[in-house]
Short mmCIF file of C-alpha atoms and ligand atoms in Angstrom, two decimals:
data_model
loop_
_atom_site.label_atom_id
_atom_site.label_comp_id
_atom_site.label_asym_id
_atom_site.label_seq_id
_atom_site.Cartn_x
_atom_site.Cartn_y
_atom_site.Cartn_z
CA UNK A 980 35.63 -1.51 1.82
CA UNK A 981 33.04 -2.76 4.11
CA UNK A 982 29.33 -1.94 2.79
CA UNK A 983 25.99 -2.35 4.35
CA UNK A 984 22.91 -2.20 2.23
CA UNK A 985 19.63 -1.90 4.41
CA UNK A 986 16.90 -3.44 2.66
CA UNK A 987 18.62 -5.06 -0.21
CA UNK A 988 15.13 -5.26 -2.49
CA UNK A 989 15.29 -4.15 -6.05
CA UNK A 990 17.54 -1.02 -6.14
CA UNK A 991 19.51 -1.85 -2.84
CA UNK A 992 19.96 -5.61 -4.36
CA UNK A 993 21.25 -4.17 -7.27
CA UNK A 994 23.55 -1.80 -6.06
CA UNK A 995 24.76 -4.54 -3.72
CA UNK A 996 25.67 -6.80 -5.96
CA UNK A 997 27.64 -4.03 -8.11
CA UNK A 998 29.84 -3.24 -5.25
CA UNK A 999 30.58 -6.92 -4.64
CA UNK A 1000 31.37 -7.47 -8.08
CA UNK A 1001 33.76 -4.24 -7.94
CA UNK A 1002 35.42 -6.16 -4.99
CA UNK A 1003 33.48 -4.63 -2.10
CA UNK A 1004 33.16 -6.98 1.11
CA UNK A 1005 29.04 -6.22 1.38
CA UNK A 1006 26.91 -7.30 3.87
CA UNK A 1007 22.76 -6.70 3.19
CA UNK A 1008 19.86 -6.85 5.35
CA UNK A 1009 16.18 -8.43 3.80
CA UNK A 1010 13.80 -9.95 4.84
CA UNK A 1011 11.48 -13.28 4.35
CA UNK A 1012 12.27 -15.50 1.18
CA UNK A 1013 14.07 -12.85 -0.32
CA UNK A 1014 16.35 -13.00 2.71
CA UNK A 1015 16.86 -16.91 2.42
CA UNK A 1016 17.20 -16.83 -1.47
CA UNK A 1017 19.83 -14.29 -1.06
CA UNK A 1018 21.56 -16.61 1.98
CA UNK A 1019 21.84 -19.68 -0.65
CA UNK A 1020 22.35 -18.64 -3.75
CA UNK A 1021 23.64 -14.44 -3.72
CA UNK A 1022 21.62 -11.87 -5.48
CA UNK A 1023 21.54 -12.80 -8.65
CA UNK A 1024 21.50 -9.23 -11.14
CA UNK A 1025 20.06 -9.03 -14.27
CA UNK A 1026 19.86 -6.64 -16.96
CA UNK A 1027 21.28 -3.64 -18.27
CA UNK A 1028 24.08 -3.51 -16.07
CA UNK A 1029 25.10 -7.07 -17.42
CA UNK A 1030 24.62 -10.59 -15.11
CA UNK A 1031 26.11 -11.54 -12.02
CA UNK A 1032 25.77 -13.98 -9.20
CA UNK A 1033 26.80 -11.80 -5.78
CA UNK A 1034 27.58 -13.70 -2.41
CA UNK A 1035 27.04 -11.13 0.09
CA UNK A 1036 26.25 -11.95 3.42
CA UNK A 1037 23.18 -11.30 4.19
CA UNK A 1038 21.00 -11.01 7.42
CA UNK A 1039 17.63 -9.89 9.09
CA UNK A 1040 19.82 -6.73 10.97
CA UNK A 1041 23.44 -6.16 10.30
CA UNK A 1042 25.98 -8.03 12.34
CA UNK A 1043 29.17 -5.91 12.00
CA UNK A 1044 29.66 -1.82 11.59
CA UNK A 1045 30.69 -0.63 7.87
CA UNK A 1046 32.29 2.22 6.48
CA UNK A 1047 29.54 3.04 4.39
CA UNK A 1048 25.41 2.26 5.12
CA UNK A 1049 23.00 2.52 2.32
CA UNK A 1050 19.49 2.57 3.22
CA UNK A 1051 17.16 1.41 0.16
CA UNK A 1052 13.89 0.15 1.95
CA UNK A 1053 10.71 1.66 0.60
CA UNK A 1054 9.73 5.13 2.50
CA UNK A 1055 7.37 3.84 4.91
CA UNK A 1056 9.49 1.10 6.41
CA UNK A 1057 12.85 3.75 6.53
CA UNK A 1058 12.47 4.58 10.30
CA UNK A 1059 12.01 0.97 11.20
CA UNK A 1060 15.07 -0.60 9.60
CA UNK A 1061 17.19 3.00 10.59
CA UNK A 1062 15.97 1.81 14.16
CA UNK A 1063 16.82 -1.62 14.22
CA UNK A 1064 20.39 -1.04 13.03
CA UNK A 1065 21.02 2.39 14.53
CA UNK A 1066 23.91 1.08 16.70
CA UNK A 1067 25.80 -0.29 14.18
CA UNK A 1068 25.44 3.08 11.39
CA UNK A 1069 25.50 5.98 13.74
CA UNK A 1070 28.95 7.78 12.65
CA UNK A 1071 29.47 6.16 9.24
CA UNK A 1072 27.98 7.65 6.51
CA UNK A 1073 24.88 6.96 5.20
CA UNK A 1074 23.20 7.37 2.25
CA UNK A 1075 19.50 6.87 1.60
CA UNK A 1076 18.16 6.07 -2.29
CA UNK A 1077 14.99 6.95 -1.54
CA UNK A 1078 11.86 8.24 -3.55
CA UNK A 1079 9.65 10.92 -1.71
CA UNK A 1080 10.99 14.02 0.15
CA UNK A 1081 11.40 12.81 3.19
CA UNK A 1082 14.53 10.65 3.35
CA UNK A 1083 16.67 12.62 5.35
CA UNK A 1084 14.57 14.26 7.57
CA UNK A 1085 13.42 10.56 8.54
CA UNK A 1086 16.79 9.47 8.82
CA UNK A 1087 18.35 13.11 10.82
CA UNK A 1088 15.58 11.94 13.54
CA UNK A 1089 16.98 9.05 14.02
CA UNK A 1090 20.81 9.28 13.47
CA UNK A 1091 21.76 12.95 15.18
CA UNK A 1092 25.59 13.12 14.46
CA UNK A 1093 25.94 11.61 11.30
CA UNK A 1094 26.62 12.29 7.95
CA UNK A 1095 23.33 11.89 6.27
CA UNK A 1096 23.51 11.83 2.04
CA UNK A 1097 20.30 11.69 0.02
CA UNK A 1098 19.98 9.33 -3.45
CA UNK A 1099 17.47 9.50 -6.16
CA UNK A 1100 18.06 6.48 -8.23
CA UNK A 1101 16.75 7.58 -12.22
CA UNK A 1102 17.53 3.72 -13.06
CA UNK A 1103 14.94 1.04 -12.83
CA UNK A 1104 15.02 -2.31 -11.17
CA UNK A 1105 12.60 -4.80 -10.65
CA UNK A 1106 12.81 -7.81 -7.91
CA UNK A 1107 12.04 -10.49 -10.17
CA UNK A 1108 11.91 -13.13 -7.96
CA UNK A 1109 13.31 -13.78 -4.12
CA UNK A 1110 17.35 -13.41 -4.73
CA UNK A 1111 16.83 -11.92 -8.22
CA UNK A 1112 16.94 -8.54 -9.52
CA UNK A 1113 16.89 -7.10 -12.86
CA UNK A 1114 17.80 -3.80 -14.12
CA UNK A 1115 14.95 -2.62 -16.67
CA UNK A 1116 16.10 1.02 -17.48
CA UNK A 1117 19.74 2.44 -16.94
CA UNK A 1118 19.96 5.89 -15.44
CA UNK A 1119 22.38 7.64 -13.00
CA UNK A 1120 21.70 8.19 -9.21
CA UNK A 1121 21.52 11.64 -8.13
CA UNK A 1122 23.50 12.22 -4.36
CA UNK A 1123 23.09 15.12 -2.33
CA UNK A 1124 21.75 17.05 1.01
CA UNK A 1125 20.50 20.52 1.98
CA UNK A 1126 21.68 20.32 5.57
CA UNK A 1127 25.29 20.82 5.33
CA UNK A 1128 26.32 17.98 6.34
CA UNK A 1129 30.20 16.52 4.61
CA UNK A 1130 29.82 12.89 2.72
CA UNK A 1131 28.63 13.44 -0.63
CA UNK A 1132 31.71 13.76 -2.52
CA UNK A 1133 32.42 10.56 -0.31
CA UNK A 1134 29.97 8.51 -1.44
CA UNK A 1135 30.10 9.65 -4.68
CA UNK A 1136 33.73 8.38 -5.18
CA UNK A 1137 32.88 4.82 -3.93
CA UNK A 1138 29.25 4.74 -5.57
CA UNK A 1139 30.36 6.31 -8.56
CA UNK A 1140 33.07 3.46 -9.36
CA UNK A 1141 30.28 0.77 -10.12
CA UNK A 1142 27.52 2.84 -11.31
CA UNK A 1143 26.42 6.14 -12.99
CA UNK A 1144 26.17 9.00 -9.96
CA UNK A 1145 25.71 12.84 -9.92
CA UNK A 1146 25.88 15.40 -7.15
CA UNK A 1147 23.39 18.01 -6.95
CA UNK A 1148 23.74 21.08 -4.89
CA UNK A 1149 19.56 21.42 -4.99
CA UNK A 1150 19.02 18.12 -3.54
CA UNK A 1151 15.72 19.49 -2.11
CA UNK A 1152 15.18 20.34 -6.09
CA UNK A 1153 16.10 16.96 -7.31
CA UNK A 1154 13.84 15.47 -5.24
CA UNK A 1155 10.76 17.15 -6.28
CA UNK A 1156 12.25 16.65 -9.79
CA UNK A 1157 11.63 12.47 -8.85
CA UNK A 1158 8.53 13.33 -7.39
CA UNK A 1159 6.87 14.72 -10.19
CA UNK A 1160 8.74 11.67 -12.49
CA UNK A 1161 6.92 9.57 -10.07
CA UNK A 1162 3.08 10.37 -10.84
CA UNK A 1163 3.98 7.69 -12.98
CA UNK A 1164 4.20 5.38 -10.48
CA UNK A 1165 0.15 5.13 -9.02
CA UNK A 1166 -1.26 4.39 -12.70
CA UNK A 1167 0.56 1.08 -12.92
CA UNK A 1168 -0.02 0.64 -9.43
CA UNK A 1169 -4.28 0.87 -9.59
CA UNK A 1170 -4.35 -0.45 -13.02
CA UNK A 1171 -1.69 -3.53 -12.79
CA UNK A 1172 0.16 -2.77 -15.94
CA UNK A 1173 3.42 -1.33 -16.67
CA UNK A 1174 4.46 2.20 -16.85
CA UNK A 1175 4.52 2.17 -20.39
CA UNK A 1176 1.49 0.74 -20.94
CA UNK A 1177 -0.38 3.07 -18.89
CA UNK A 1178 1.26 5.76 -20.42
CA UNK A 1179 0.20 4.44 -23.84
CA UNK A 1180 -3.53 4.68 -23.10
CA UNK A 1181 -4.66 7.97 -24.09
CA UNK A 1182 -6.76 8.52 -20.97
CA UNK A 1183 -4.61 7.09 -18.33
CA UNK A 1184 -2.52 9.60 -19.97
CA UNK A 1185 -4.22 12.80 -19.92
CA UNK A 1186 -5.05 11.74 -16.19
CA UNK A 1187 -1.35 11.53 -15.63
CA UNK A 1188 -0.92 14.56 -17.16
CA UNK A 1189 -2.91 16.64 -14.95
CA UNK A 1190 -1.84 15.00 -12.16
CA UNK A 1191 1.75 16.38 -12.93
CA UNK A 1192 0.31 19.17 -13.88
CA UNK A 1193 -1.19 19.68 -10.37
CA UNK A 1194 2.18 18.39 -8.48
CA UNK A 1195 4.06 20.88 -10.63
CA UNK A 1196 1.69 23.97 -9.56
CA UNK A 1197 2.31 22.77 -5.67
CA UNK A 1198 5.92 22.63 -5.97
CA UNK A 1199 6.21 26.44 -7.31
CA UNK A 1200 4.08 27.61 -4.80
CA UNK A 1201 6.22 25.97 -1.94
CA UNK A 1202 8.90 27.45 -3.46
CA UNK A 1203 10.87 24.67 -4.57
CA UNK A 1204 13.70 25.22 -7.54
CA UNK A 1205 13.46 22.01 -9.39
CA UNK A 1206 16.74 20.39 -10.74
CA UNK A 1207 17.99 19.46 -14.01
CA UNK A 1208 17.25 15.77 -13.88
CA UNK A 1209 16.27 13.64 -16.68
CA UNK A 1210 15.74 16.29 -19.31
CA UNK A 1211 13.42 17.89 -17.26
CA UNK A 1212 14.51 21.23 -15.76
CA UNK A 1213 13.00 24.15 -13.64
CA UNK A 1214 12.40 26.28 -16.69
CA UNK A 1215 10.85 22.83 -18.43
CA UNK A 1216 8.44 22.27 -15.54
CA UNK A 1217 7.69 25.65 -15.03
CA UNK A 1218 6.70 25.87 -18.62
CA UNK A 1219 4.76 22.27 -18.10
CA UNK A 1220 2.45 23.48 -15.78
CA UNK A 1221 0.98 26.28 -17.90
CA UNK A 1222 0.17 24.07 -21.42
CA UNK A 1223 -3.00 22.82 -22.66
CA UNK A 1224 -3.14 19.24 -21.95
CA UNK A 1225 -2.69 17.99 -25.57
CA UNK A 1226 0.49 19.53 -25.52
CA UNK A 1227 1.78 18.95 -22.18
CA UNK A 1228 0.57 15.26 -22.62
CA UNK A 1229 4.13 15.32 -24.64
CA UNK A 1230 6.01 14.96 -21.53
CA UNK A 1231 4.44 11.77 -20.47
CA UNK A 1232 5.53 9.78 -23.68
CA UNK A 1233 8.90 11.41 -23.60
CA UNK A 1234 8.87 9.95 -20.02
CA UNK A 1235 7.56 6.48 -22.03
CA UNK A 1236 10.53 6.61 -24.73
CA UNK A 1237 13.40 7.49 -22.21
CA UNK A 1238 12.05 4.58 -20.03
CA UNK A 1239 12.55 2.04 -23.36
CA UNK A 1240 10.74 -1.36 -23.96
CA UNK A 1241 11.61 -3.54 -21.10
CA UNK A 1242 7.93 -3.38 -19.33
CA UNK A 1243 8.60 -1.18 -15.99
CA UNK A 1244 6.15 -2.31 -13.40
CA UNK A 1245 7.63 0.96 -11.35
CA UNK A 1246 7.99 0.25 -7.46
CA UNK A 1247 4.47 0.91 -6.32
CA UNK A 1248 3.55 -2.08 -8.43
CA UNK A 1249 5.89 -4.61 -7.22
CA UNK A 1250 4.56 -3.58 -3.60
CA UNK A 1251 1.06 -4.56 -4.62
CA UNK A 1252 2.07 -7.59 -6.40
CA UNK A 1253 3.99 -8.32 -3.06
CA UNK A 1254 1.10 -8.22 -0.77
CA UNK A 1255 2.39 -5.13 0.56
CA UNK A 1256 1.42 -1.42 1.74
CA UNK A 1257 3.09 0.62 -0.49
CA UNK A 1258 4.80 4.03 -0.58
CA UNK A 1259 1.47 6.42 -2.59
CA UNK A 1260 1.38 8.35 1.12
CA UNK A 1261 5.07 9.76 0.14
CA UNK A 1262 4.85 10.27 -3.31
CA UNK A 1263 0.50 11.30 -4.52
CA UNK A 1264 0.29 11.92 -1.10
CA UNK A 1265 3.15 14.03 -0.35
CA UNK A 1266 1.90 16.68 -2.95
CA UNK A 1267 -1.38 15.92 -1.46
CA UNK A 1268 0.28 17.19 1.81
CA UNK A 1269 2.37 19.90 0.51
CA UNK A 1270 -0.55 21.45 -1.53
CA UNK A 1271 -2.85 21.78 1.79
CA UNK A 1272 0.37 23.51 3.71
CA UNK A 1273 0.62 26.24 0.50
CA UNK A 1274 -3.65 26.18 -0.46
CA UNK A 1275 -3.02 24.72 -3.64
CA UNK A 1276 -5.94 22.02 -4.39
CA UNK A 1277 -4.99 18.64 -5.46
CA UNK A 1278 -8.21 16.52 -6.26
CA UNK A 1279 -6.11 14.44 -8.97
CA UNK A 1280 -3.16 13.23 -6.53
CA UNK A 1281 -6.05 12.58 -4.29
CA UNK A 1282 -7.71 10.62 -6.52
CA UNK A 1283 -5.05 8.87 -7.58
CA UNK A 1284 -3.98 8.11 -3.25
CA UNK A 1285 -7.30 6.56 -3.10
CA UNK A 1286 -7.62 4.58 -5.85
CA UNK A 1287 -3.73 3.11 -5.00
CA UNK A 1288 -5.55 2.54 -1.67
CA UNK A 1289 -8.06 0.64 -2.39
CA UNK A 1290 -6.19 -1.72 -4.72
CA UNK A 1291 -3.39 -2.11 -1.84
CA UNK A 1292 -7.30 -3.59 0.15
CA UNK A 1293 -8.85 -5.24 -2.34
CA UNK A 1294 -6.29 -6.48 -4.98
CA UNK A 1295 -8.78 -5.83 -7.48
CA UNK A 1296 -6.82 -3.82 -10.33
CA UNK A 1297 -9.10 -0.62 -11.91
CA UNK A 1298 -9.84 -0.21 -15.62
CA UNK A 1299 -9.35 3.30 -17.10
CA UNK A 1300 -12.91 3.98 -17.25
CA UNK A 1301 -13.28 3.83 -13.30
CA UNK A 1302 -9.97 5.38 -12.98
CA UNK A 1303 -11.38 8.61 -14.93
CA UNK A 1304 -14.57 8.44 -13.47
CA UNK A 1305 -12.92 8.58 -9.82
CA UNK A 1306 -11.06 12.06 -10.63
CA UNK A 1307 -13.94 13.48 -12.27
CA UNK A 1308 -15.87 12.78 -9.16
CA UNK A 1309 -18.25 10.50 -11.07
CA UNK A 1310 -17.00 7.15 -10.35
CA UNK A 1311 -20.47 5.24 -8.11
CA UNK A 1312 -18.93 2.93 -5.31
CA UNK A 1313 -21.98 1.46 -3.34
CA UNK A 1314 -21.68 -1.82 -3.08
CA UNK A 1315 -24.65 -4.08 -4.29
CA UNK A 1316 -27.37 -5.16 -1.37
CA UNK A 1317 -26.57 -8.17 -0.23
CA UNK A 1318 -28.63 -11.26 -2.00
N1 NDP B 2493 12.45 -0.14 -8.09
C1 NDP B 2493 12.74 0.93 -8.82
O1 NDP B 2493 12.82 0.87 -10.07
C2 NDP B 2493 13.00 2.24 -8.17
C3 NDP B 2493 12.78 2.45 -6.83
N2 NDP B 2493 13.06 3.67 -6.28
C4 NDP B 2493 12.88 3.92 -4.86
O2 NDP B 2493 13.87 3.20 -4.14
C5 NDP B 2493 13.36 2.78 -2.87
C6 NDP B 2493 13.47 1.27 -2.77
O3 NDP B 2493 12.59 0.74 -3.75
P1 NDP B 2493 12.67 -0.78 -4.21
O4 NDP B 2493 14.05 -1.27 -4.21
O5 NDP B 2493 11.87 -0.88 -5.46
O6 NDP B 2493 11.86 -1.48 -3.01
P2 NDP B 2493 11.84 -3.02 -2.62
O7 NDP B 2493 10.56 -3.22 -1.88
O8 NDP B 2493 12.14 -3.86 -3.80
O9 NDP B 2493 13.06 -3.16 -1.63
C7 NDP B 2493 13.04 -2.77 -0.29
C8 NDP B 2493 13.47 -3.97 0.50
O10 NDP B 2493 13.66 -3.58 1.87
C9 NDP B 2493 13.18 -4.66 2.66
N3 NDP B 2493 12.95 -4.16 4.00
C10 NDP B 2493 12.04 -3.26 4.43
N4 NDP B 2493 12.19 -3.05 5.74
C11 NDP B 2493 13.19 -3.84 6.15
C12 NDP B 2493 13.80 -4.07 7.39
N5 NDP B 2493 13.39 -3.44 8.50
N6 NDP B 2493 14.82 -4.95 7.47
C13 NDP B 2493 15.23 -5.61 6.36
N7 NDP B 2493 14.69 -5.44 5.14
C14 NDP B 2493 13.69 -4.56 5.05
C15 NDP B 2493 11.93 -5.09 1.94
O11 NDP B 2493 11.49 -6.32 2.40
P3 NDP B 2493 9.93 -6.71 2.27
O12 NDP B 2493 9.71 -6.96 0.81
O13 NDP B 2493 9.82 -7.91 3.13
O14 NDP B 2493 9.14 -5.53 2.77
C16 NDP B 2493 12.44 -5.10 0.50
O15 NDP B 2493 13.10 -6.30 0.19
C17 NDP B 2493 11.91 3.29 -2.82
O16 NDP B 2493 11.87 4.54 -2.17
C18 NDP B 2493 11.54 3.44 -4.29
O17 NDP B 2493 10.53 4.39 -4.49
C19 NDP B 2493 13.60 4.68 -7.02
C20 NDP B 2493 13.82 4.51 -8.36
C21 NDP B 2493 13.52 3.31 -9.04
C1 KPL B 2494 10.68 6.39 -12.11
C2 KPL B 2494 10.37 5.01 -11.59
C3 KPL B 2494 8.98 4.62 -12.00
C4 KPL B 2494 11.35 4.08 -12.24
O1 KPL B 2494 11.09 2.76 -11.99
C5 KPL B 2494 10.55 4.96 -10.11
O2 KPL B 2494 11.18 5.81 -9.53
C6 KPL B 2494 9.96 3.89 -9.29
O3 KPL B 2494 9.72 2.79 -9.80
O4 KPL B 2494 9.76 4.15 -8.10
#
């Protein structure tokens, strides 16, 4: 079958070059040296799902339509790349692995009368370096939508004959699910370690804690059913939200254990190691959003937008000690007179 992976970076590289292994004629789009590595030598996979050198054909914008389109850019450069290949997608099915609750309303915008399926991808992947990708923690990918469109059970069969999958009827669910997982991506992100590190130090942890915490409280108040995803679970969350810290800090290091030793950078990281804006607006700042809509406050997520913020402007990576400081409101900013 003829496959198109939009923004073949660390999760769309990967699942690229599983489909070419499993025989799939693949064509991706990247950009950059990524693009060029990926032009001379494939994308070369590493990592749990075993090693293998893919030669897909790869190109700024795709040059031919496929049967199947998956979209796998970070959030905030979705309605670009939907955009710029628009003519060749509209009609196929697409699916978007994409963290954040916004995937498919992005993509519905753009692509009217076509079967729009959402991914959460629960594995791990890291670009290592341009052309390489390496997958750091296995995990299934969750498929679904909540507007009735047809597809999933489509994309499941082709998806789900390289790699783990798993429909979900509550795809609105599963997605908050990911988007309380993914507090865990702005620690790593301010401090420039990995997410087990950061999850290791006791006060990063209590401050990811409460930022959960907080994201949890939002989510029940806007009504959301979470999913069963990862162990975690609606009664699980619900339950979450109303423990002391010292016991909900539990969660965390469960997250830590499941994640296992290969240092996970998460994807916020590897934006900032990259030079790059990176996605905190749709994940921190989603609940940041949502929890103005429903009057729930969020000073933590805030917190944690800012600080992911300034290190995206300064490349200067935070200690813990500022980190806490800037949720308790006590962190001092001015900058020194000038000599
Ligand atoms: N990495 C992970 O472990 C996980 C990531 N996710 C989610 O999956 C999504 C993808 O993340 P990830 O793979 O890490 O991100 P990456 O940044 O590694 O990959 C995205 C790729 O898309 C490219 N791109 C962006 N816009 C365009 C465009 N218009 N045309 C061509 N290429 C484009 C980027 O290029 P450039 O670098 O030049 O911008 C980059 O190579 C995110 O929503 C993330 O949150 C979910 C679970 C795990
Ligand atoms: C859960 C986590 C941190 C896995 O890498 C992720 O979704 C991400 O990196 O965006």
């Amino acid at each position: 079958m003829r496959v198109a992976v939009i923004g073949a970076g660390a999760v769309g590289g990967t699942i690229a070059a599983l489909l070419e292994r499993a025989g799939h004629e693949v064509e991706v789009t990247a950009r950059g040296d990524h693009l060029e590595a990926i032009r001379s030598g494939g994308i070369r996979l590493g990592g749990a799902w075993g090693e293998h050198v893919a030669p897909v054909t790869a190109n700024p914008t795709l040059t031919k339509a496929p049967e199947l389109a998956i979209v796998t850019t970070k959030a905030l450069d979705a309605a670009a790349a939907l955009r710029e290949n628009a003519d060749w997608i509209r009609g196929v099915p697409v699916v978007i692995v994409q963290n954040g609750i916004r995937s498919i309303s992005t993509a519905r915008a753009i692509l009217r009368h076509t079967d729009l399926v959402g991914g959460l991808a629960m594995f791990a992947a890291s670009l290592v370096e341009p052309g390489r990708v390496a997958v750091t923690t296995s995990g299934a990918t969750y498929l679904g939508n909540d507007d009735g469109g047809l597809g999933v059970d489509y994309v499941v069969s082709v998806l789900g004959a390289v790699m783990p999958v798993k429909s979900s009827d509550n795809f609105a669910g599963a997605q908050w699910t990911k988007l309380i997982v993914n507090q865990i991506n702005a620690l790593p992100a301010i401090t420039g370690t990995s997410a087990q590190a950061t999850i290791a130090n006791s006060a990063l942890r209590e401050v990811l804690t409460r930022s959960m915490q907080e994201a949890v409280a939002v989510a029940i108040a806007s009504g959301i059913r979470f999913e069963k995803v990862q162990g975690l679970s609606n009664g699980l969350l619900r339950l979450f939200r109303r423990l002391p810290a010292a016991i909900a800090q539990l969660l965390p290091l469960v997250m830590r254990w499941r994640m296992g030793r290969v240092p996970n950078p998460g994807s916020t990281l590897q934006s900032i190691q990259r030079g790059h804006k990176t996605e905190i607006d749709f994940l921190n700042g989603a609940i940041v959003d949502a929890g103005t809509a429903v009057g729930v406050p969020t000073p933590i997520n805030a917190a944690l937008v800012r600080l992911v913020h300034e290190v995206e402007r300064t490349g200067v990576f935070l200690d813990a000690a500022e980190i806490v400081a800037e949720v308790d409101g006590r962190r001092n900013t001015t900058e020194p007179p000038a000599a």
